[in-house]
Amino acid sequence: MPRFSNWLPLKFFTAKNCGFWCLVFPRGVLRGFAMDLETGFRQNSSKRQSWRTVLTLAYQSLGVVYGDLSTSPLYVYKSTFAEDIKHSETNEEIYGVLSFIFWTLTLVPLLKYVFIVLKADDNGEGGTFALYSLLCRHARVNSLPSCQLEDEELSFYKKDIVSPAPTTVGARLKSTLERHRVLQRFLLVLALIGACMVIGDGILSPAISVFSAVSGLELAVSKEHNKYIEVPVACIILIALFALQHYGTHRVGFLFAPVVITWLVCISAIGLYNIIHWNPHVYQALSPYYMYKFLKKTQRGGWMSLGGILLCITGSEAMFADLGHFSQLSIQIAFTFLVYPSLILAYMGQAAYLSQHHVIESDYHIGFYVSVPEKVRWPVLVIAILAAVVGSQAIITGTFSIIKQCSSLGCFPGVKIVHTSSKIHGQIYIPEINWTLMLLCLAVTIGFRDTKRLGNASGLAVITVMLVTTCLMSLVIVLCWHQSVFLAIGFVLFFGTIEALYFSASLIKFLEGAWVPIVMAFIFMIVMCVWHYGSLKKYEFDVQNKVSVDWLLSLGPSLGIVRVNGIGLIHTELVSGIPAIFSHFVTNLPAFHQVLVFLCIKSVPIPHVKHEERFLVGHIGPREYRIYRCIVRYGYRDAHKDDSGFENDLVCSIAEYIRTGKAGSNGAATATAAAAEENSAQEREEMAVMGTPSTYLGGVHVYEDGEGHSSSAGTSELREIKSPPILKPRKKVRFVVPESPKIDQSARTELRELMEAREAGIAYILGHSYMQAKQGSSFVKKMVINFGYEFLRRNSRPPTYALSVPHASTLEVGMVYNI
């Protein structure tokens, strides 16, 4: 606790509720405020540190990023030679496959992702939505309806944004995107397709990784018993994997990197042994000439087998998606100097072994374990299963992350998000999604029961995400990097051609398993589009039916009703104006709270919002009305507070706004909150950018009972106003005001009323809306609104902060929205 001196004391209490509250204005600098889990992203600012730090991050990334990619040797050759091509004594097939694998690993993960795509980060964050967010800010293309001009003043919003020269192709492309809503919707749909395929990959990758790992049992039991062992063992491992998700990866995360490193060392050592022992000249197959010979001999069969070769790069997208947890350099070092050479040695070793073994008794003799020396086969099996679990864990966590981003951007119904780590901001757990993924994962495992069809399904999901990334990257090159349009076209033609070749080979296997990711993506896409459409229509209804501020001012300071003690927190999605539900309250309720706060919790298209810029606070009407608007802004990767700490931050931000008398107590500039839908000058409200209490150097803080005590006040003079003897005080409030800066009497009175209201308690007023298509709407609209959106709304979670609101403090009023 800081020490206080030279204070003008002002203390009072009420006897409303038990507990202790203290609102403090310190003169000196406050220290010791712990950063909460929202501040985890600030670790990114220290990425440019010593080599020791970079190497530590590279070590940690091995367990989080590369688990899925490193286990691909388990099933690539087996999937490739499953049906379309045969392994002959000429070795042209095995050499051609090795050549394809080598150049695919070199061009896609190494060249495209490590050296190009990783540079397109969104303030340190990566992934499909990071690219979309980057394009939204540079081209002012935003799917969020509650966007404000103030959002563009956020530090991370305008960082590195430079408008292209008016005569350039980039400027014309930017103007075209901003003018045509069809192109904006296409861009959003493209990002959602990528997100849906990531979710599909989260279902298929654990299934194929674990199933391929336990396939080593086939060499220890007879083929008749094998089919009765592999599937149950794989299902038991998958159930255990999903059942342990709620504990979070931080509890066993320290084991992830050693497991993956052990696995990489293991497969590279086995590969090196096979090369030396069986065929030292296998390196010749790395020549692109063998790709030509392979396609010339196998023709259509060789083209179709590319769907199996494609699996060698599954998990590559994780390098970009998990960028926020590490740094570009650490991921580049880990892949270039360990993962890439280990995978190349592993594939070369398998090819060397197969080049000397042409008698194929059954299809599993083309798999991974047959090339493992028999003496180490069981230890390798155990390590493979552990590595498969680690890889599956990474893709499951990535699926949780992408769903959270979709929900933040208004494209997915509300879900319960549990933060499993107080130190690492990206580790989350979503119960509903976890069990849904588990059921679907078990379904595909039991339904397919072989790596061939699982590989066909997984390959299509992987390559679709990569195609989406390539398309978005071409726009980033022009709009964000301001490079030549010919460079963007070259990027699309080069990498797009490679990926399109693999995509066509995967799509041709539609009936052999590739239909699974398409069906799953289609279902998730419908859910996202219905929710996004319904949310937009609901917001438009709120805007069209909002109450004029002039109507509110005409009621007078008392609003024409009795004002009772307490704070009324009215949740609204509007960033300006008065929601229609408030007029319903005023009309039907005989009394209302002495302090009213119109609260809007919104997401902005950036990964994180600084604590210093979290709140926008302003008055609605004259000060004596005691009506405030508070807009709380979160990035799509920020952790939303939903506990009592949020209430404290809210009250502190309003109190600091009152104390300063104007915006900028922390150096922030005053902004004018004018939403895009405002048309009247009278509707404009002056808003101030305020931070959370941990950012105040000389600001307001709230302490509960036991956190603040008189001994911490140092030499300050304190006077306590005691309650009358007939009343037994249940709550005290110590309100200490610094002597400097001076606070006028009106602000002092306003602060006193705010604390009195805080003592009396906070009531949450929530609108419970029911949407229905109005008469005359089309059949499709009625189906979407009346059945689709309403079904999702009834079965989704309310806003995150409302989850912890006591039922006794909540007032819900139903409204029917005729859309």
PDB file of N, CA and C in Angstrom, residues 537-549 551 572 574 576-584 677 683 774 815-819:
ATOM      1  N   LYS A 537     -29.048  -7.500 -37.342  1.00  0.00           N
ATOM      2  CA  LYS A 537     -30.435  -7.042 -37.394  1.00  0.00           C
ATOM      3  C   LYS A 537     -30.898  -6.543 -36.027  1.00  0.00           C
ATOM      4  N   LYS A 538     -30.476  -7.189 -34.974  1.00  0.00           N
ATOM      5  CA  LYS A 538     -30.832  -6.755 -33.626  1.00  0.00           C
ATOM      6  C   LYS A 538     -30.234  -5.377 -33.330  1.00  0.00           C
ATOM      7  N   TYR A 539     -28.987  -5.172 -33.730  1.00  0.00           N
ATOM      8  CA  TYR A 539     -28.352  -3.879 -33.499  1.00  0.00           C
ATOM      9  C   TYR A 539     -29.031  -2.785 -34.317  1.00  0.00           C
ATOM     10  N   GLU A 540     -29.380  -3.113 -35.563  1.00  0.00           N
ATOM     11  CA  GLU A 540     -30.074  -2.126 -36.393  1.00  0.00           C
ATOM     12  C   GLU A 540     -31.425  -1.753 -35.784  1.00  0.00           C
ATOM     13  N   PHE A 541     -32.107  -2.716 -35.203  1.00  0.00           N
ATOM     14  CA  PHE A 541     -33.387  -2.426 -34.538  1.00  0.00           C
ATOM     15  C   PHE A 541     -33.167  -1.492 -33.348  1.00  0.00           C
ATOM     16  N   ASP A 542     -32.125  -1.753 -32.576  1.00  0.00           N
ATOM     17  CA  ASP A 542     -31.811  -0.890 -31.427  1.00  0.00           C
ATOM     18  C   ASP A 542     -31.523   0.538 -31.879  1.00  0.00           C
ATOM     19  N   VAL A 543     -30.779   0.672 -32.969  1.00  0.00           N
ATOM     20  CA  VAL A 543     -30.431   2.006 -33.467  1.00  0.00           C
ATOM     21  C   VAL A 543     -31.673   2.749 -33.956  1.00  0.00           C
ATOM     22  N   GLN A 544     -32.534   2.046 -34.674  1.00  0.00           N
ATOM     23  CA  GLN A 544     -33.723   2.690 -35.241  1.00  0.00           C
ATOM     24  C   GLN A 544     -34.756   3.049 -34.184  1.00  0.00           C
ATOM     25  N   ASN A 545     -34.737   2.360 -33.040  1.00  0.00           N
ATOM     26  CA  ASN A 545     -35.749   2.580 -32.016  1.00  0.00           C
ATOM     27  C   ASN A 545     -35.185   3.207 -30.745  1.00  0.00           C
ATOM     28  N   LYS A 546     -33.993   3.729 -30.815  1.00  0.00           N
ATOM     29  CA  LYS A 546     -33.429   4.344 -29.614  1.00  0.00           C
ATOM     30  C   LYS A 546     -34.160   5.654 -29.299  1.00  0.00           C
ATOM     31  N   VAL A 547     -34.072   6.036 -28.042  1.00  0.00           N
ATOM     32  CA  VAL A 547     -34.775   7.218 -27.551  1.00  0.00           C
ATOM     33  C   VAL A 547     -33.866   8.434 -27.686  1.00  0.00           C
ATOM     34  N   SER A 548     -34.446   9.550 -28.051  1.00  0.00           N
ATOM     35  CA  SER A 548     -33.679  10.780 -28.198  1.00  0.00           C
ATOM     36  C   SER A 548     -33.177  11.268 -26.844  1.00  0.00           C
ATOM     37  N   VAL A 549     -31.971  11.792 -26.822  1.00  0.00           N
ATOM     38  CA  VAL A 549     -31.430  12.389 -25.597  1.00  0.00           C
ATOM     39  C   VAL A 549     -32.271  13.584 -25.187  1.00  0.00           C
ATOM     40  N   TRP A 551     -35.442  13.818 -25.290  1.00  0.00           N
ATOM     41  CA  TRP A 551     -36.547  13.303 -24.479  1.00  0.00           C
ATOM     42  C   TRP A 551     -36.107  13.080 -23.039  1.00  0.00           C
ATOM     43  N   THR A 572     -26.396  -2.186 -22.662  1.00  0.00           N
ATOM     44  CA  THR A 572     -26.881  -1.882 -24.003  1.00  0.00           C
ATOM     45  C   THR A 572     -25.758  -2.115 -24.992  1.00  0.00           C
ATOM     46  N   LEU A 574     -25.691  -0.246 -27.708  1.00  0.00           N
ATOM     47  CA  LEU A 574     -25.535   1.044 -28.362  1.00  0.00           C
ATOM     48  C   LEU A 574     -24.357   1.797 -27.778  1.00  0.00           C
ATOM     49  N   SER A 576     -24.089   5.066 -28.412  1.00  0.00           N
ATOM     50  CA  SER A 576     -24.598   6.427 -28.252  1.00  0.00           C
ATOM     51  C   SER A 576     -26.124   6.354 -28.251  1.00  0.00           C
ATOM     52  N   GLY A 577     -26.745   7.385 -27.709  1.00  0.00           N
ATOM     53  CA  GLY A 577     -28.198   7.397 -27.637  1.00  0.00           C
ATOM     54  C   GLY A 577     -28.708   6.568 -26.464  1.00  0.00           C
ATOM     55  N   ILE A 578     -30.010   6.611 -26.249  1.00  0.00           N
ATOM     56  CA  ILE A 578     -30.659   5.914 -25.144  1.00  0.00           C
ATOM     57  C   ILE A 578     -31.418   4.717 -25.694  1.00  0.00           C
ATOM     58  N   PRO A 579     -31.164   3.513 -25.168  1.00  0.00           N
ATOM     59  CA  PRO A 579     -31.872   2.344 -25.696  1.00  0.00           C
ATOM     60  C   PRO A 579     -33.364   2.411 -25.397  1.00  0.00           C
ATOM     61  N   ALA A 580     -34.147   1.824 -26.274  1.00  0.00           N
ATOM     62  CA  ALA A 580     -35.602   1.849 -26.127  1.00  0.00           C
ATOM     63  C   ALA A 580     -36.047   1.180 -24.836  1.00  0.00           C
ATOM     64  N   ILE A 581     -35.261   0.238 -24.356  1.00  0.00           N
ATOM     65  CA  ILE A 581     -35.654  -0.477 -23.149  1.00  0.00           C
ATOM     66  C   ILE A 581     -35.689   0.450 -21.937  1.00  0.00           C
ATOM     67  N   PHE A 582     -34.883   1.540 -21.962  1.00  0.00           N
ATOM     68  CA  PHE A 582     -34.869   2.464 -20.825  1.00  0.00           C
ATOM     69  C   PHE A 582     -36.195   3.210 -20.707  1.00  0.00           C
ATOM     70  N   SER A 583     -36.744   3.607 -21.829  1.00  0.00           N
ATOM     71  CA  SER A 583     -38.041   4.279 -21.774  1.00  0.00           C
ATOM     72  C   SER A 583     -39.111   3.338 -21.237  1.00  0.00           C
ATOM     73  N   HIS A 584     -38.956   2.062 -21.516  1.00  0.00           N
ATOM     74  CA  HIS A 584     -39.877   1.069 -20.980  1.00  0.00           C
ATOM     75  C   HIS A 584     -39.757   1.007 -19.458  1.00  0.00           C
ATOM     76  N   GLU A 677     -23.933   5.578 -36.620  1.00  0.00           N
ATOM     77  CA  GLU A 677     -25.355   5.760 -36.924  1.00  0.00           C
ATOM     78  C   GLU A 677     -25.884   7.122 -36.516  1.00  0.00           C
ATOM     79  N   GLU A 683     -27.112  14.596 -30.565  1.00  0.00           N
ATOM     80  CA  GLU A 683     -26.899  13.266 -30.025  1.00  0.00           C
ATOM     81  C   GLU A 683     -25.431  13.013 -29.672  1.00  0.00           C
ATOM     82  N   LYS A 774     -40.869  -9.826 -39.030  1.00  0.00           N
ATOM     83  CA  LYS A 774     -42.162  -9.148 -39.107  1.00  0.00           C
ATOM     84  C   LYS A 774     -42.991  -9.683 -40.269  1.00  0.00           C
ATOM     85  N   MET A 815     -38.387  -7.945 -24.316  1.00  0.00           N
ATOM     86  CA  MET A 815     -38.818  -7.100 -25.431  1.00  0.00           C
ATOM     87  C   MET A 815     -38.882  -7.948 -26.690  1.00  0.00           C
ATOM     88  N   VAL A 816     -39.854  -7.675 -27.512  1.00  0.00           N
ATOM     89  CA  VAL A 816     -39.998  -8.371 -28.783  1.00  0.00           C
ATOM     90  C   VAL A 816     -39.460  -7.476 -29.884  1.00  0.00           C
ATOM     91  N   TYR A 817     -38.506  -8.011 -30.635  1.00  0.00           N
ATOM     92  CA  TYR A 817     -37.917  -7.278 -31.760  1.00  0.00           C
ATOM     93  C   TYR A 817     -38.563  -7.802 -33.042  1.00  0.00           C
ATOM     94  N   ASN A 818     -39.311  -6.961 -33.700  1.00  0.00           N
ATOM     95  CA  ASN A 818     -39.888  -7.316 -34.994  1.00  0.00           C
ATOM     96  C   ASN A 818     -38.934  -6.851 -36.089  1.00  0.00           C
ATOM     97  N   ILE A 819     -38.198  -7.801 -36.609  1.00  0.00           N
ATOM     98  CA  ILE A 819     -37.138  -7.478 -37.570  1.00  0.00           C
ATOM     99  C   ILE A 819     -37.689  -7.459 -38.981  1.00  0.00           C
TER     100      ILE A 819
END
